[in-house]
Amino acid sequence: EAQVTQNPRYLITVTGKKLTVTCSQNMNHEYMSWYRQDPGLGLRQIYYSMNVEVTDKGDVPEGYKVSRKEKRNFPLILESPSPNQTSLYFCASTKLGLGQGIAYEQYFGPGTRLTVT
Amino acid sequence: AQKITQTQPGMFVQEKEAVTLDCTYDTSDPSYGLFWYKQPSSGEMIFLIYQGSYDQQNATEGRYSLNFQKARKSANLVISASQLGDSAMYFCAMRETSGAGSYQLTFGKGTKLSVIP
């Protein structure tokens, strides 16, 4: 079954304690990205990756890091979480096609609900 | 300026009636794609329908259709014969191919649809 998995699904942590949210896809997609969702703001992109070892900032990258060492994995790292990073996080992936890349559906993971106290 | 505008924070519709969710977009890119996603209370993001900027006909998927008016830059989602299970948040999103954020999916803030029995 084609899917994007995220772990953990729920996490409560304290300010400053480093954490990693894992993301993995089994569709051999080139493009992966992280979003955060906050009430009234929709989804905003944090980071994205066009392929292995190629990552770039999205609209709200401050306080986050990512890496793409393997095509299937795209972990999100919070080195020193703060309460304003309390949010619902989604990982997503899509394939890139020559000239038709815009048409491909983006597959989303189930979401990770993070609370930073 | 917002790239995706959803002007209806919340809407109500009677079961079995049709409903239109509004979405306007802003882009100077000649090639772009428009997506609608559904997010039920369980939190997952469900892809509904896609419309490409060069598509001649409006997209349809079962009870979902997209009323695409390119000159007005609008891409409204029409749900026919509403069901109780349609109660959810609905997000309009756009993917552009130009610029540093190539293939980034930009989301609107969403519309919460409630279906009344």
Tab-separated table of C-alpha atoms in Angstrom:
chain	number	residue	atom	x	y	z
A	1	GLU	CA	0.000	0.000	0.000
A	2	ALA	CA	1.318	3.412	-1.009
A	3	GLN	CA	1.756	5.500	2.074
A	4	VAL	CA	3.609	8.127	4.014
A	5	THR	CA	4.277	7.254	7.629
A	6	GLN	CA	5.168	9.582	10.467
A	7	ASN	CA	6.317	8.866	13.974
A	8	PRO	CA	5.412	9.668	16.618
A	9	ARG	CA	1.771	10.545	16.054
A	10	TYR	CA	1.547	12.441	19.333
A	11	LEU	CA	4.316	14.007	21.360
A	12	ILE	CA	4.375	16.157	24.446
A	13	THR	CA	7.772	17.567	25.315
A	14	VAL	CA	9.409	20.392	27.221
A	15	THR	CA	11.123	23.512	25.986
A	16	GLY	CA	14.664	22.919	24.787
A	17	LYS	CA	14.604	19.130	24.580
A	18	LYS	CA	15.734	18.096	21.116
A	19	LEU	CA	13.336	15.924	19.171
A	20	THR	CA	13.027	14.269	15.785
A	21	VAL	CA	9.868	13.433	13.893
A	22	THR	CA	10.478	10.734	11.326
A	23	CYS	CA	8.855	10.559	7.908
A	24	SER	CA	9.082	7.733	5.423
A	25	GLN	CA	7.424	7.063	2.059
A	26	ASN	CA	7.319	3.865	0.018
A	27	MET	CA	6.460	5.349	-3.375
A	28	ASN	CA	9.957	6.280	-4.527
A	29	HIS	CA	8.917	9.929	-4.664
A	30	GLU	CA	11.566	12.539	-5.328
A	31	TYR	CA	9.817	15.436	-3.613
A	32	MET	CA	9.157	15.497	0.113
A	33	SER	CA	8.094	18.317	2.362
A	34	TRP	CA	7.059	19.248	5.867
A	35	TYR	CA	4.111	21.433	6.786
A	36	ARG	CA	2.757	22.768	10.005
A	37	GLN	CA	-0.935	23.421	10.500
A	38	ASP	CA	-2.204	26.009	12.949
A	39	PRO	CA	-5.817	27.089	13.506
A	40	GLY	CA	-6.855	29.827	11.104
A	41	LEU	CA	-3.587	29.679	9.166
A	42	GLY	CA	-3.961	26.593	7.009
A	43	LEU	CA	-0.861	24.582	6.174
A	44	ARG	CA	2.472	26.310	5.828
A	45	GLN	CA	5.535	24.706	4.367
A	46	ILE	CA	8.552	24.379	6.647
A	47	TYR	CA	11.140	22.666	4.438
A	48	TYR	CA	11.147	20.683	1.259
A	49	SER	CA	13.471	18.377	-0.605
A	50	MET	CA	13.619	17.815	-4.348
A	51	ASN	CA	15.832	14.738	-4.003
A	52	VAL	CA	18.524	13.098	-1.874
A	53	GLU	CA	20.855	15.677	-0.321
A	54	VAL	CA	18.791	18.527	-1.818
A	55	THR	CA	16.786	20.478	0.736
A	56	ASP	CA	15.528	24.037	0.922
A	57	LYS	CA	13.558	26.348	3.163
A	58	GLY	CA	9.850	26.797	2.853
A	59	ASP	CA	7.835	29.646	4.289
A	60	VAL	CA	8.403	29.021	8.009
A	61	PRO	CA	11.804	27.300	8.474
A	62	GLU	CA	12.979	29.031	11.668
A	63	GLY	CA	13.649	26.585	14.478
A	64	TYR	CA	13.637	23.493	12.273
A	65	LYS	CA	16.193	21.347	10.496
A	66	VAL	CA	15.815	18.539	7.990
A	67	SER	CA	17.988	16.022	6.227
A	68	ARG	CA	17.539	13.790	3.197
A	69	LYS	CA	20.165	11.078	3.241
A	70	GLU	CA	17.904	8.464	1.691
A	71	LYS	CA	15.160	8.932	-0.838
A	72	ARG	CA	12.470	7.443	1.344
A	73	ASN	CA	13.210	9.302	4.601
A	74	PHE	CA	12.876	12.959	5.479
A	75	PRO	CA	13.139	13.573	9.233
A	76	LEU	CA	12.194	16.865	10.852
A	77	ILE	CA	14.467	17.974	13.670
A	78	LEU	CA	13.681	20.506	16.368
A	79	GLU	CA	17.001	21.250	18.060
A	80	SER	CA	15.523	23.371	20.841
A	81	PRO	CA	11.729	23.273	20.734
A	82	SER	CA	9.739	26.229	22.012
A	83	PRO	CA	6.040	26.559	22.862
A	84	ASN	CA	5.352	28.419	19.587
A	85	GLN	CA	6.233	25.208	17.775
A	86	THR	CA	3.205	23.496	19.270
A	87	SER	CA	1.328	22.469	16.159
A	88	LEU	CA	0.094	19.687	13.916
A	89	TYR	CA	2.840	18.586	11.545
A	90	PHE	CA	2.415	16.861	8.219
A	91	CYS	CA	4.965	15.192	6.041
A	92	ALA	CA	4.091	14.845	2.358
A	93	SER	CA	5.596	13.407	-0.792
A	94	THR	CA	4.986	13.566	-4.519
A	95	LYS	CA	6.709	12.458	-7.653
A	96	LEU	CA	8.210	14.909	-10.069
A	97	GLY	CA	7.593	14.438	-13.767
A	98	LEU	CA	9.050	16.329	-16.638
A	99	GLY	CA	6.565	19.038	-17.508
A	100	GLN	CA	3.765	17.428	-15.557
A	101	GLY	CA	5.132	17.721	-12.067
A	102	ILE	CA	2.435	20.138	-11.084
A	103	ALA	CA	-0.251	17.560	-11.727
A	104	TYR	CA	0.845	14.899	-9.343
A	105	GLU	CA	-1.085	14.438	-6.159
A	106	GLN	CA	0.766	15.100	-2.938
A	107	TYR	CA	0.430	12.247	-0.465
A	108	PHE	CA	0.233	13.216	3.172
A	109	GLY	CA	1.242	11.357	6.277
A	110	PRO	CA	-1.257	11.004	9.132
A	111	GLY	CA	0.127	13.980	11.037
A	112	THR	CA	2.083	14.443	14.261
A	113	ARG	CA	0.521	16.475	17.012
A	114	LEU	CA	3.305	18.162	18.956
A	115	THR	CA	2.885	20.009	22.228
A	116	VAL	CA	5.822	21.908	23.707
A	117	THR	CA	5.367	23.044	27.302
B	1	ALA	CA	-0.522	39.158	-0.891
B	2	GLN	CA	-2.134	35.827	-0.251
B	3	LYS	CA	-1.740	33.339	-3.038
B	4	ILE	CA	-4.814	31.340	-2.077
B	5	THR	CA	-7.898	32.958	-0.578
B	6	GLN	CA	-10.796	31.071	0.897
B	7	THR	CA	-13.302	33.670	2.035
B	8	GLN	CA	-15.712	31.352	3.858
B	9	PRO	CA	-14.343	30.318	7.262
B	10	GLY	CA	-17.435	28.193	7.859
B	11	MET	CA	-20.450	27.002	5.928
B	12	PHE	CA	-23.595	25.005	6.578
B	13	VAL	CA	-25.473	22.896	4.066
B	14	GLN	CA	-28.540	20.729	4.319
B	15	GLU	CA	-28.006	17.040	3.671
B	16	LYS	CA	-28.597	16.104	-0.010
B	17	GLU	CA	-28.170	19.711	-1.146
B	18	ALA	CA	-25.280	20.974	-3.256
B	19	VAL	CA	-22.699	23.384	-1.839
B	20	THR	CA	-19.984	25.551	-3.366
B	21	LEU	CA	-16.759	26.320	-1.530
B	22	ASP	CA	-14.956	29.372	-2.852
B	23	CYS	CA	-11.300	29.638	-3.732
B	24	THR	CA	-9.465	32.418	-5.515
B	25	TYR	CA	-5.783	32.374	-6.325
B	26	ASP	CA	-3.036	34.692	-7.376
B	27	THR	CA	-0.177	33.723	-9.643
B	28	SER	CA	1.742	35.083	-12.604
B	29	ASP	CA	2.910	31.604	-13.553
B	30	PRO	CA	1.245	30.414	-16.797
B	31	SER	CA	1.499	26.788	-15.671
B	32	TYR	CA	0.011	25.853	-12.326
B	33	GLY	CA	-2.166	23.260	-10.680
B	34	LEU	CA	-5.050	23.631	-8.273
B	35	PHE	CA	-5.968	21.022	-5.674
B	36	TRP	CA	-8.668	20.513	-3.125
B	37	TYR	CA	-8.113	18.510	0.037
B	38	LYS	CA	-10.534	17.389	2.706
B	39	GLN	CA	-9.535	17.150	6.359
B	40	PRO	CA	-12.060	15.350	8.573
B	41	SER	CA	-11.964	15.698	12.342
B	42	SER	CA	-9.589	12.715	12.495
B	43	GLY	CA	-6.940	14.970	10.960
B	44	GLU	CA	-5.741	13.235	7.814
B	45	MET	CA	-5.492	15.104	4.522
B	46	ILE	CA	-7.536	13.511	1.741
B	47	PHE	CA	-6.978	14.516	-1.876
B	48	LEU	CA	-10.245	15.279	-3.677
B	49	ILE	CA	-9.677	16.824	-7.073
B	50	TYR	CA	-7.116	18.457	-9.343
B	51	GLN	CA	-7.345	21.101	-12.082
B	52	GLY	CA	-4.460	22.100	-14.333
B	53	SER	CA	-4.185	25.607	-15.691
B	54	TYR	CA	-4.204	24.326	-19.262
B	55	ASP	CA	-7.063	21.903	-18.800
B	56	GLN	CA	-9.902	22.807	-21.130
B	57	GLN	CA	-12.634	21.176	-19.112
B	58	ASN	CA	-13.582	21.484	-15.478
B	59	ALA	CA	-12.416	18.551	-13.395
B	60	THR	CA	-14.926	16.140	-11.896
B	61	GLU	CA	-14.509	13.261	-9.445
B	62	GLY	CA	-17.721	11.584	-8.403
B	63	ARG	CA	-19.729	14.086	-6.373
B	64	TYR	CA	-16.931	16.648	-6.541
B	65	SER	CA	-16.489	19.089	-9.378
B	66	LEU	CA	-14.265	22.093	-9.782
B	67	ASN	CA	-15.718	25.263	-11.250
B	68	PHE	CA	-12.582	26.679	-12.854
B	69	GLN	CA	-12.772	30.275	-14.103
B	70	LYS	CA	-9.277	31.100	-15.243
B	71	ALA	CA	-9.862	34.756	-16.112
B	72	ARG	CA	-11.320	35.384	-12.673
B	73	LYS	CA	-8.646	33.219	-11.026
B	74	SER	CA	-11.176	31.173	-9.168
B	75	ALA	CA	-11.371	27.437	-8.559
B	76	ASN	CA	-14.487	26.739	-6.564
B	77	LEU	CA	-15.279	23.248	-5.302
B	78	VAL	CA	-18.820	22.038	-5.817
B	79	ILE	CA	-20.063	19.114	-3.755
B	80	SER	CA	-23.331	17.674	-5.001
B	81	ALA	CA	-25.803	15.751	-2.851
B	82	SER	CA	-24.064	16.522	0.449
B	83	GLN	CA	-23.703	13.710	2.957
B	84	LEU	CA	-23.110	13.834	6.700
B	85	GLY	CA	-19.631	12.449	6.069
B	86	ASP	CA	-18.777	15.561	4.073
B	87	SER	CA	-18.556	17.565	7.291
B	88	ALA	CA	-14.886	18.536	7.428
B	89	MET	CA	-12.341	21.255	6.719
B	90	TYR	CA	-11.677	21.833	3.046
B	91	PHE	CA	-8.460	23.306	1.752
B	92	CYS	CA	-7.734	24.782	-1.634
B	93	ALA	CA	-4.085	24.646	-2.707
B	94	MET	CA	-1.992	25.718	-5.663
B	95	ARG	CA	1.228	24.385	-7.066
B	96	GLU	CA	3.363	26.632	-9.209
B	97	THR	CA	6.377	25.593	-11.248
B	98	SER	CA	8.426	28.766	-11.252
B	99	GLY	CA	10.647	30.297	-8.601
B	100	ALA	CA	12.822	28.854	-5.915
B	101	GLY	CA	9.943	26.964	-4.360
B	102	SER	CA	9.227	24.943	-7.442
B	103	TYR	CA	6.468	22.430	-6.810
B	104	GLN	CA	5.588	23.999	-3.481
B	105	LEU	CA	1.959	23.515	-2.602
B	106	THR	CA	0.518	26.714	-1.134
B	107	PHE	CA	-2.643	26.297	0.927
B	108	GLY	CA	-5.552	28.539	1.749
B	109	LYS	CA	-6.765	28.859	5.319
B	110	GLY	CA	-9.624	26.458	4.790
B	111	THR	CA	-13.404	26.347	5.000
B	112	LYS	CA	-15.174	24.334	7.651
B	113	LEU	CA	-18.214	22.652	6.145
B	114	SER	CA	-20.986	21.349	8.364
B	115	VAL	CA	-23.709	19.175	6.866
B	116	ILE	CA	-27.048	19.385	8.680
B	117	PRO	CA	-29.341	16.332	8.746
